[in-house]
Amino acid sequence: MGTRFCIASPALPAARSIAVASSVSPLAAKPSQFDEFEGLRKKTFLHDGAVASRQFVAQTSGIKMQAGHASVVSGPSSARGSSYALAMRRRPRRNRKGAAMRGMYRETTVGPENFILPLFIHDGDDNQPISAMPGCFRLSREGLLKEVEGAYSEGIRAVVLFPKVPDNLKTSDGAECFNPDGIVPRTVRMLKEKFPELLVITDIALDPYNSDGHDGIVDKTNGKIINDETVEQLCKQALCHAAAGADIVSPSDMMDGRIGAIRDALDGAGYTDVSILSYCAKYASAYYGPFRTALDSDPRFGDKTTYQMDPANVREALIEAELDLEEGADMIMVKPGLPYLDVIKTLRENSPLPIAAYQVSGEYAMIKAAVANGWLDERKVVMESLIALRRAGADFILTYFARPASRWIAEDREAARKY
Ligand SMILES: NCc1[nH]cc(CCC(=O)O)c1CC(=O)O
């Protein structure tokens, strides 16, 4: 085998600077040097039947550099007639050589079946644009029906509702959240009637109904968010949504013990089929800005750091996931999405439950802003972000891009049948 190798004549300038190579006269390599190279070749990334683990390649990459020049083989070996060729058995590019090849072993896919479309609703006759979320609206009843019809025809089978509640219905205990004639239960009933197969998901938290703009009830004497009394309200809210026909209730409040309490309340009332999607690792994030503007739900004082998680932490997510499992959550969520891929991956590795990622309003706004400036290609960057969330371990994704992404995916699938 050693005789097959000789040093190629025109040494590359870069290769010359490599210690081993530069000491070798191009045309007069001595047998011992070939032997040395063969030895390296066998020991390292070039060895027969190599199953080169990443670690192995990393460990030997120094050797690879040194051997790089010596591995240049002679003889016309390329179509262009160049005599420059590397003796490498492992060429990862072979697996990327065409669309058919790449398609055959692609590890991650995403489709409309993985999407939940978040929808803003209000009690008005117009669709009101949301300034920091171009393409999203606070939808009227008619607007909502049209939107859902469109989404349904594109393959989307799940929506989550976020209501904009007028100020005169907001109170410090958020009691409007369990009014059976409130905007959410009314909308759930309407959607379930028109689209029986659609999964209708409701958000469980007080912030849209709370005059303090917090997810829980505020103790006026010290500004603290009262955990247990809030949970009592959340149970009533979940029961109200279940009675209206919600398929999944989704507590986004981050109070302690709410999953177990809501499960018990639902079961006690006979709603054993209503699922709970828990906002498990929900971070105190600045990426929620556009959403709060959309619902006018900014906290009136302070911030949400005593209940939402510190962006610096991941171990807390494990505690939340463990509690959610014990307390009866059917699925868990990480929120926001792209800045928290490590959290998704950690929970994927540690929880058996299906995992959702929420690509939140701020993530949407950033992409839209860059696209509006001509700085990013919307289709490509959106699809890349969705694939990244799935690759990290998300089973499904709440995304404001659900509709355009579903259309692009349908186009891609169609094109894949034709090339
Ligand atoms: N409980 C409220 C809630 N549910 C979903 C979001 C944010 C979603 C988004 O930014 O797209 C928020 C905002 C918040 O916690 O302040």
Coordinates of C-alpha atoms and ligand atoms in Angstrom, one line a residue:
M1 CA 0.0 0.0 0.0
G2 CA 2.9 2.3 0.8
T3 CA 4.0 2.4 -2.8
R4 CA 0.8 4.0 -3.9
F5 CA 1.8 7.1 -2.1
C6 CA 4.3 9.6 -3.2
I7 CA 4.5 13.2 -2.5
A8 CA 2.8 15.4 -5.1
S9 CA 5.2 17.7 -6.9
P10 CA 3.9 21.2 -6.5
A11 CA 3.8 21.7 -2.8
L12 CA 1.2 24.2 -1.8
P13 CA 2.5 27.3 -0.1
A14 CA 0.3 26.6 2.9
A15 CA 1.5 23.0 3.1
R16 CA 5.1 24.2 3.0
S17 CA 4.7 25.9 6.3
I18 CA 3.6 22.7 7.9
A19 CA 6.5 21.3 9.9
V20 CA 6.5 17.8 8.7
A21 CA 5.7 18.6 5.1
S22 CA 8.2 21.3 4.6
S23 CA 11.0 19.1 5.7
V24 CA 10.1 16.6 2.9
S25 CA 11.6 17.1 -0.5
P26 CA 8.6 16.8 -2.8
L27 CA 10.0 14.3 -5.2
A28 CA 12.4 12.4 -3.0
A29 CA 10.4 11.2 0.0
K30 CA 12.3 8.4 1.6
P31 CA 10.6 5.1 2.3
S32 CA 10.8 5.7 6.0
Q33 CA 8.7 8.8 5.6
F34 CA 6.1 6.8 3.7
D35 CA 6.2 4.3 6.4
E36 CA 5.7 7.0 8.9
F37 CA 2.8 8.3 7.0
E38 CA 1.3 4.9 6.6
G39 CA 1.6 4.5 10.3
L40 CA -0.2 7.7 11.0
R41 CA -2.7 6.9 8.3
K42 CA -3.5 3.6 10.0
K43 CA -3.6 5.1 13.5
T44 CA -5.7 8.1 12.6
F45 CA -8.7 9.2 10.5
L46 CA -7.6 7.3 7.5
H47 CA -7.5 3.8 9.0
D48 CA -9.3 0.9 7.3
G49 CA -13.0 0.7 7.9
A50 CA -12.7 3.7 10.1
V51 CA -15.5 4.5 12.4
A52 CA -14.2 7.8 13.3
S53 CA -15.9 9.2 16.3
R54 CA -15.9 13.0 16.5
Q55 CA -13.8 12.8 19.6
F56 CA -11.3 10.6 17.7
V57 CA -11.1 13.0 14.8
A58 CA -10.7 15.9 17.2
Q59 CA -7.9 14.2 19.0
T60 CA -6.0 13.4 15.9
S61 CA -6.7 16.6 14.0
G62 CA -3.2 17.8 14.8
I63 CA -1.8 14.7 13.1
K64 CA -4.2 15.3 10.2
M65 CA -2.7 18.7 9.6
Q66 CA 0.8 17.3 9.6
A67 CA -0.1 14.4 7.3
G68 CA -2.1 16.7 5.0
H69 CA 0.7 17.4 2.7
A70 CA 2.1 13.9 2.8
S71 CA -1.3 12.5 1.8
V72 CA -1.4 14.2 -1.5
V73 CA -1.2 11.5 -4.1
S74 CA 0.1 11.5 -7.7
G75 CA -1.6 10.8 -10.9
P76 CA -4.4 12.5 -12.8
S77 CA -7.2 12.1 -10.4
S78 CA -9.7 14.8 -11.0
A79 CA -11.9 15.5 -14.0
R80 CA -10.0 18.8 -14.4
G81 CA -6.8 17.0 -14.9
S82 CA -5.2 18.3 -11.8
S83 CA -2.8 15.9 -10.1
Y84 CA -3.7 17.2 -6.7
A85 CA -5.7 14.8 -4.7
L86 CA -5.9 13.8 -1.0
A87 CA -5.9 10.2 0.0
M88 CA -8.9 10.3 2.3
R89 CA -11.2 7.4 2.8
R90 CA -13.6 9.4 4.7
R91 CA -15.2 12.2 2.7
P92 CA -18.3 13.4 4.5
R93 CA -19.3 15.4 1.4
R94 CA -20.2 12.2 -0.4
N95 CA -23.4 12.1 1.7
R96 CA -24.3 15.6 0.7
K97 CA -23.9 15.2 -3.0
G98 CA -27.5 15.7 -4.1
A99 CA -31.0 16.4 -2.9
A100 CA -31.9 12.7 -3.1
M101 CA -29.0 11.7 -1.0
R102 CA -29.6 14.4 1.6
G103 CA -33.3 13.7 1.7
M104 CA -32.7 10.0 2.4
Y105 CA -31.1 10.5 5.8
R106 CA -32.3 13.9 7.0
E107 CA -32.7 13.6 10.7
T108 CA -35.2 16.3 11.4
T109 CA -38.4 17.3 9.7
V110 CA -41.2 19.8 10.4
G111 CA -44.7 20.0 9.1
P112 CA -48.1 21.7 9.8
E113 CA -48.9 18.7 12.1
N114 CA -46.2 20.1 14.5
F115 CA -47.6 23.6 14.7
I116 CA -49.9 25.4 17.1
L117 CA -51.0 28.7 15.8
P118 CA -51.4 31.4 18.5
L119 CA -54.3 33.8 17.8
F120 CA -55.2 37.1 19.3
I121 CA -58.9 37.8 19.7
H122 CA -61.0 40.8 20.8
D123 CA -64.6 41.8 21.0
G124 CA -64.7 44.2 18.1
D125 CA -65.7 44.2 14.4
D126 CA -62.4 44.9 12.9
N127 CA -59.0 43.1 12.7
Q128 CA -56.6 45.4 14.5
P129 CA -53.0 45.2 13.3
I130 CA -50.4 44.7 16.0
S131 CA -47.6 47.2 15.5
A132 CA -44.5 45.1 16.4
M133 CA -46.0 41.9 14.8
P134 CA -46.6 42.7 11.1
G135 CA -49.0 40.1 9.7
C136 CA -50.7 39.5 13.1
F137 CA -54.0 41.0 14.2
R138 CA -56.3 41.2 17.1
L139 CA -59.1 39.4 15.3
S140 CA -62.8 40.0 15.2
R141 CA -65.1 37.0 15.3
E142 CA -65.3 37.0 11.5
G143 CA -61.6 37.6 11.2
L144 CA -60.9 34.6 13.4
L145 CA -63.2 32.3 11.5
K146 CA -61.5 33.2 8.3
E147 CA -58.0 32.8 9.8
V148 CA -58.8 29.4 11.2
E149 CA -60.4 28.3 8.0
G150 CA -57.3 29.2 6.1
A151 CA -55.0 27.6 8.7
Y152 CA -57.1 24.4 8.7
S153 CA -56.9 24.2 4.9
E154 CA -53.1 24.4 5.2
G155 CA -53.0 21.4 7.5
I156 CA -52.8 23.2 10.9
R157 CA -54.9 21.4 13.5
A158 CA -54.2 23.3 16.7
V159 CA -54.7 26.9 17.8
V160 CA -54.2 28.7 21.1
L161 CA -56.3 31.7 22.0
F162 CA -55.1 35.0 23.6
P163 CA -57.9 37.5 24.5
K164 CA -57.6 41.3 24.6
V165 CA -59.8 42.2 27.4
P166 CA -61.2 45.8 27.8
D167 CA -60.0 47.7 30.8
N168 CA -63.5 47.9 32.3
L169 CA -63.5 44.1 32.7
K170 CA -60.2 44.0 34.5
T171 CA -60.1 43.6 38.2
S172 CA -57.5 42.8 40.8
D173 CA -58.7 39.2 41.1
G174 CA -59.1 38.7 37.4
A175 CA -62.6 37.1 37.9
E176 CA -63.5 37.8 34.3
C177 CA -61.2 34.8 33.4
F178 CA -64.0 32.4 34.5
N179 CA -67.0 34.2 33.1
P180 CA -68.8 31.5 31.0
D181 CA -69.9 34.3 28.7
G182 CA -66.4 35.8 28.4
I183 CA -64.6 36.1 25.1
V184 CA -62.6 32.9 25.4
P185 CA -65.4 30.4 26.3
R186 CA -67.6 32.0 23.6
T187 CA -64.9 31.7 21.0
V188 CA -64.1 28.1 22.1
R189 CA -67.7 27.1 21.6
M190 CA -67.8 28.7 18.2
L191 CA -64.6 27.1 17.0
K192 CA -65.5 23.6 18.3
E193 CA -68.8 23.8 16.5
K194 CA -67.4 24.8 13.2
F195 CA -64.1 22.8 13.4
P196 CA -64.8 19.7 15.6
E197 CA -61.4 18.2 14.7
L198 CA -59.4 21.3 15.5
L199 CA -57.5 21.2 18.8
V200 CA -58.6 24.3 20.7
I201 CA -56.1 25.3 23.3
T202 CA -56.7 28.0 25.9
D203 CA -54.2 30.0 28.0
I204 CA -54.6 29.7 31.7
A205 CA -53.3 32.8 33.5
L206 CA -54.7 36.0 34.9
D207 CA -52.7 38.7 33.1
P208 CA -55.2 39.6 30.4
Y209 CA -57.9 40.0 33.1
N210 CA -55.9 41.4 35.9
S211 CA -55.8 45.2 36.5
D212 CA -52.3 44.8 37.8
G213 CA -51.1 43.1 34.6
H214 CA -49.6 40.2 36.5
D215 CA -50.3 36.5 36.0
G216 CA -51.4 36.2 39.6
I217 CA -53.2 38.2 42.3
V218 CA -51.2 40.9 43.8
D219 CA -51.0 41.5 47.6
K220 CA -51.6 45.2 47.7
T221 CA -49.7 45.5 51.1
N222 CA -46.4 44.3 49.8
G223 CA -46.7 43.9 46.0
K224 CA -46.1 40.1 46.2
I225 CA -47.9 37.7 43.9
I226 CA -50.1 35.4 46.0
N227 CA -49.5 31.9 44.9
D228 CA -52.3 29.7 46.3
E229 CA -55.2 32.1 45.9
T230 CA -54.1 32.6 42.3
V231 CA -54.2 28.8 41.8
E232 CA -57.8 28.8 43.0
Q233 CA -58.7 31.3 40.3
L234 CA -56.8 29.3 37.7
C235 CA -58.8 26.2 38.5
K236 CA -62.0 28.1 37.9
Q237 CA -60.6 29.4 34.7
A238 CA -59.6 25.9 33.5
L239 CA -63.1 24.5 34.4
C240 CA -64.8 27.3 32.5
H241 CA -62.7 26.6 29.4
A242 CA -63.2 22.9 29.7
A243 CA -67.0 23.4 30.0
A244 CA -66.8 25.5 26.8
G245 CA -65.1 22.6 25.0
A246 CA -61.4 23.3 25.2
D247 CA -59.3 20.3 24.2
I248 CA -56.2 21.4 26.1
V249 CA -55.7 24.0 28.8
S250 CA -52.4 25.6 29.0
P251 CA -51.3 27.2 32.3
S252 CA -48.7 29.9 31.5
D253 CA -48.8 31.6 34.9
M254 CA -45.8 29.7 36.6
M255 CA -47.5 29.5 40.0
D256 CA -46.4 26.5 42.1
G257 CA -48.8 23.6 42.3
R258 CA -51.1 24.7 39.6
I259 CA -50.8 21.7 37.4
G260 CA -51.9 19.3 40.2
A261 CA -54.7 21.5 41.4
I262 CA -56.0 22.0 37.8
R263 CA -55.8 18.3 37.1
D264 CA -57.8 17.5 40.3
A265 CA -60.3 20.2 39.5
L266 CA -60.8 18.9 35.9
D267 CA -61.1 15.3 37.0
G268 CA -63.4 16.2 39.9
A269 CA -65.8 17.8 37.4
G270 CA -65.6 14.9 35.0
Y271 CA -63.2 16.5 32.4
T272 CA -60.8 13.7 32.5
D273 CA -60.2 14.0 28.7
V274 CA -59.1 17.6 28.8
S275 CA -55.3 17.7 28.5
I276 CA -52.9 20.0 30.3
L277 CA -50.0 21.6 28.4
S278 CA -47.8 23.1 31.1
Y279 CA -45.7 26.1 30.5
C280 CA -43.0 24.3 32.4
A281 CA -39.8 26.3 31.7
K282 CA -41.1 29.7 31.1
Y283 CA -38.4 32.4 31.5
A284 CA -38.8 36.0 32.6
S285 CA -38.0 37.1 29.1
A286 CA -37.8 40.5 27.3
Y287 CA -38.9 38.7 24.2
Y288 CA -42.6 38.8 25.3
G289 CA -42.7 42.6 24.6
P290 CA -44.8 42.6 21.4
F291 CA -47.3 40.1 22.9
R292 CA -47.9 42.3 26.0
T293 CA -48.4 45.3 23.7
A294 CA -50.9 43.3 21.7
L295 CA -53.0 42.5 24.7
D296 CA -52.2 45.6 26.7
S297 CA -51.1 43.2 29.5
D298 CA -47.8 44.8 30.6
P299 CA -47.3 44.5 34.4
R300 CA -48.5 47.8 35.8
F301 CA -45.5 47.7 38.3
G302 CA -42.5 45.5 38.8
D303 CA -41.7 42.5 36.6
K304 CA -42.4 38.8 36.6
T305 CA -39.1 37.5 38.0
T306 CA -40.7 36.1 41.2
Y307 CA -42.6 33.6 39.2
Q308 CA -41.1 33.3 35.7
M309 CA -37.6 31.7 35.6
D310 CA -34.2 33.4 35.6
P311 CA -32.7 33.2 32.0
A312 CA -29.4 32.3 33.7
N313 CA -30.7 28.9 34.9
V314 CA -31.3 25.5 33.5
R315 CA -31.4 23.2 36.6
E316 CA -34.6 24.8 37.7
A317 CA -36.2 23.6 34.5
L318 CA -35.5 20.0 35.7
I319 CA -37.4 20.7 38.9
E320 CA -40.3 22.2 37.1
A321 CA -40.4 19.2 34.7
E322 CA -40.3 16.7 37.5
L323 CA -43.2 18.4 39.3
D324 CA -45.2 18.8 36.1
L325 CA -44.9 15.0 35.5
E326 CA -45.8 14.2 39.1
E327 CA -48.7 16.6 39.1
G328 CA -50.2 15.2 35.9
A329 CA -49.2 17.5 33.0
D330 CA -49.7 15.7 29.7
M331 CA -47.1 17.9 27.8
I332 CA -44.6 20.5 28.8
M333 CA -43.3 23.7 27.2
V334 CA -40.2 25.7 26.9
K335 CA -40.5 29.4 26.3
P336 CA -39.0 31.4 24.5
G337 CA -37.7 29.1 21.8
L338 CA -34.5 29.8 19.9
P339 CA -32.5 31.5 22.8
Y340 CA -33.4 28.4 24.9
L341 CA -32.4 25.5 22.7
D342 CA -30.2 24.0 25.5
V343 CA -33.2 24.0 27.8
I344 CA -35.3 22.1 25.2
K345 CA -32.5 19.6 24.8
T346 CA -32.1 19.1 28.5
L347 CA -35.7 18.5 29.1
R348 CA -35.9 16.2 26.0
E349 CA -33.2 14.1 27.7
N350 CA -34.8 14.1 31.1
S351 CA -38.5 14.0 30.5
P352 CA -40.7 11.4 28.8
L353 CA -43.4 14.0 28.1
P354 CA -44.0 15.6 24.7
I355 CA -42.3 18.9 24.6
A356 CA -43.5 22.1 23.0
A357 CA -41.3 25.1 22.1
Y358 CA -42.8 28.6 21.9
Q359 CA -41.3 30.8 19.3
V360 CA -42.5 34.0 21.0
S361 CA -43.6 37.4 19.8
G362 CA -40.2 39.0 20.1
E363 CA -38.6 36.2 18.1
Y364 CA -41.2 36.8 15.4
A365 CA -40.7 40.6 15.6
M366 CA -36.9 40.3 15.2
I367 CA -37.2 38.2 12.0
K368 CA -39.9 40.4 10.6
A369 CA -37.8 43.5 11.2
A370 CA -34.7 42.1 9.6
V371 CA -36.8 40.9 6.6
A372 CA -38.4 44.3 6.2
N373 CA -34.9 45.8 6.0
G374 CA -33.9 43.3 3.4
W375 CA -31.3 41.8 5.7
L376 CA -32.7 38.2 6.0
D377 CA -34.5 35.9 3.6
E378 CA -37.8 35.3 5.5
R379 CA -38.6 31.8 4.2
K380 CA -35.1 30.5 4.7
V381 CA -34.6 31.9 8.2
V382 CA -38.0 30.9 9.4
M383 CA -37.6 27.4 8.2
E384 CA -34.1 27.2 9.7
S385 CA -35.4 28.4 13.1
L386 CA -38.3 25.9 13.1
I387 CA -36.0 23.0 12.2
A388 CA -33.5 24.1 14.9
L389 CA -36.3 24.0 17.5
R390 CA -37.3 20.5 16.4
R391 CA -33.6 19.3 16.2
A392 CA -33.2 20.5 19.8
G393 CA -36.0 18.2 20.8
A394 CA -39.3 20.0 20.5
D395 CA -42.1 17.8 19.3
F396 CA -44.3 20.8 18.4
I397 CA -44.0 24.5 18.1
L398 CA -46.2 27.4 18.9
T399 CA -45.3 29.9 16.2
Y400 CA -46.8 33.0 14.6
F401 CA -45.2 31.7 11.4
A402 CA -47.4 28.5 11.4
R403 CA -49.4 29.5 8.3
P404 CA -46.6 30.8 6.0
A405 CA -44.4 27.9 7.1
S406 CA -47.1 25.4 6.3
R407 CA -47.5 26.8 2.8
W408 CA -43.7 26.7 2.2
I409 CA -43.5 23.2 3.5
A410 CA -46.3 22.1 1.1
E411 CA -44.5 23.8 -1.8
D412 CA -41.2 22.0 -0.8
R413 CA -43.0 18.7 -0.6
E414 CA -44.6 19.2 -4.0
A415 CA -41.3 20.3 -5.5
A416 CA -39.6 17.2 -4.0
R417 CA -42.0 15.0 -6.0
K418 CA -41.0 16.7 -9.2
Y419 CA -37.2 17.2 -9.4
Ligands
LIG1 N1 -49.3 34.5 30.7 C1 -49.1 35.3 29.7 C2 -48.4 34.9 28.4 N2 -48.7 33.9 27.7 C3 -47.9 33.9 26.5 C4 -47.1 35.0 26.6 C5 -46.0 35.4 25.7 C6 -46.1 35.0 24.3 C7 -45.3 35.7 23.3 O1 -44.5 36.6 23.6 O2 -45.5 35.4 22.1 C8 -47.4 35.6 27.8 C9 -46.7 36.9 28.2 C10 -46.1 37.0 29.6 O3 -45.8 36.0 30.3 O4 -45.9 38.1 30.0

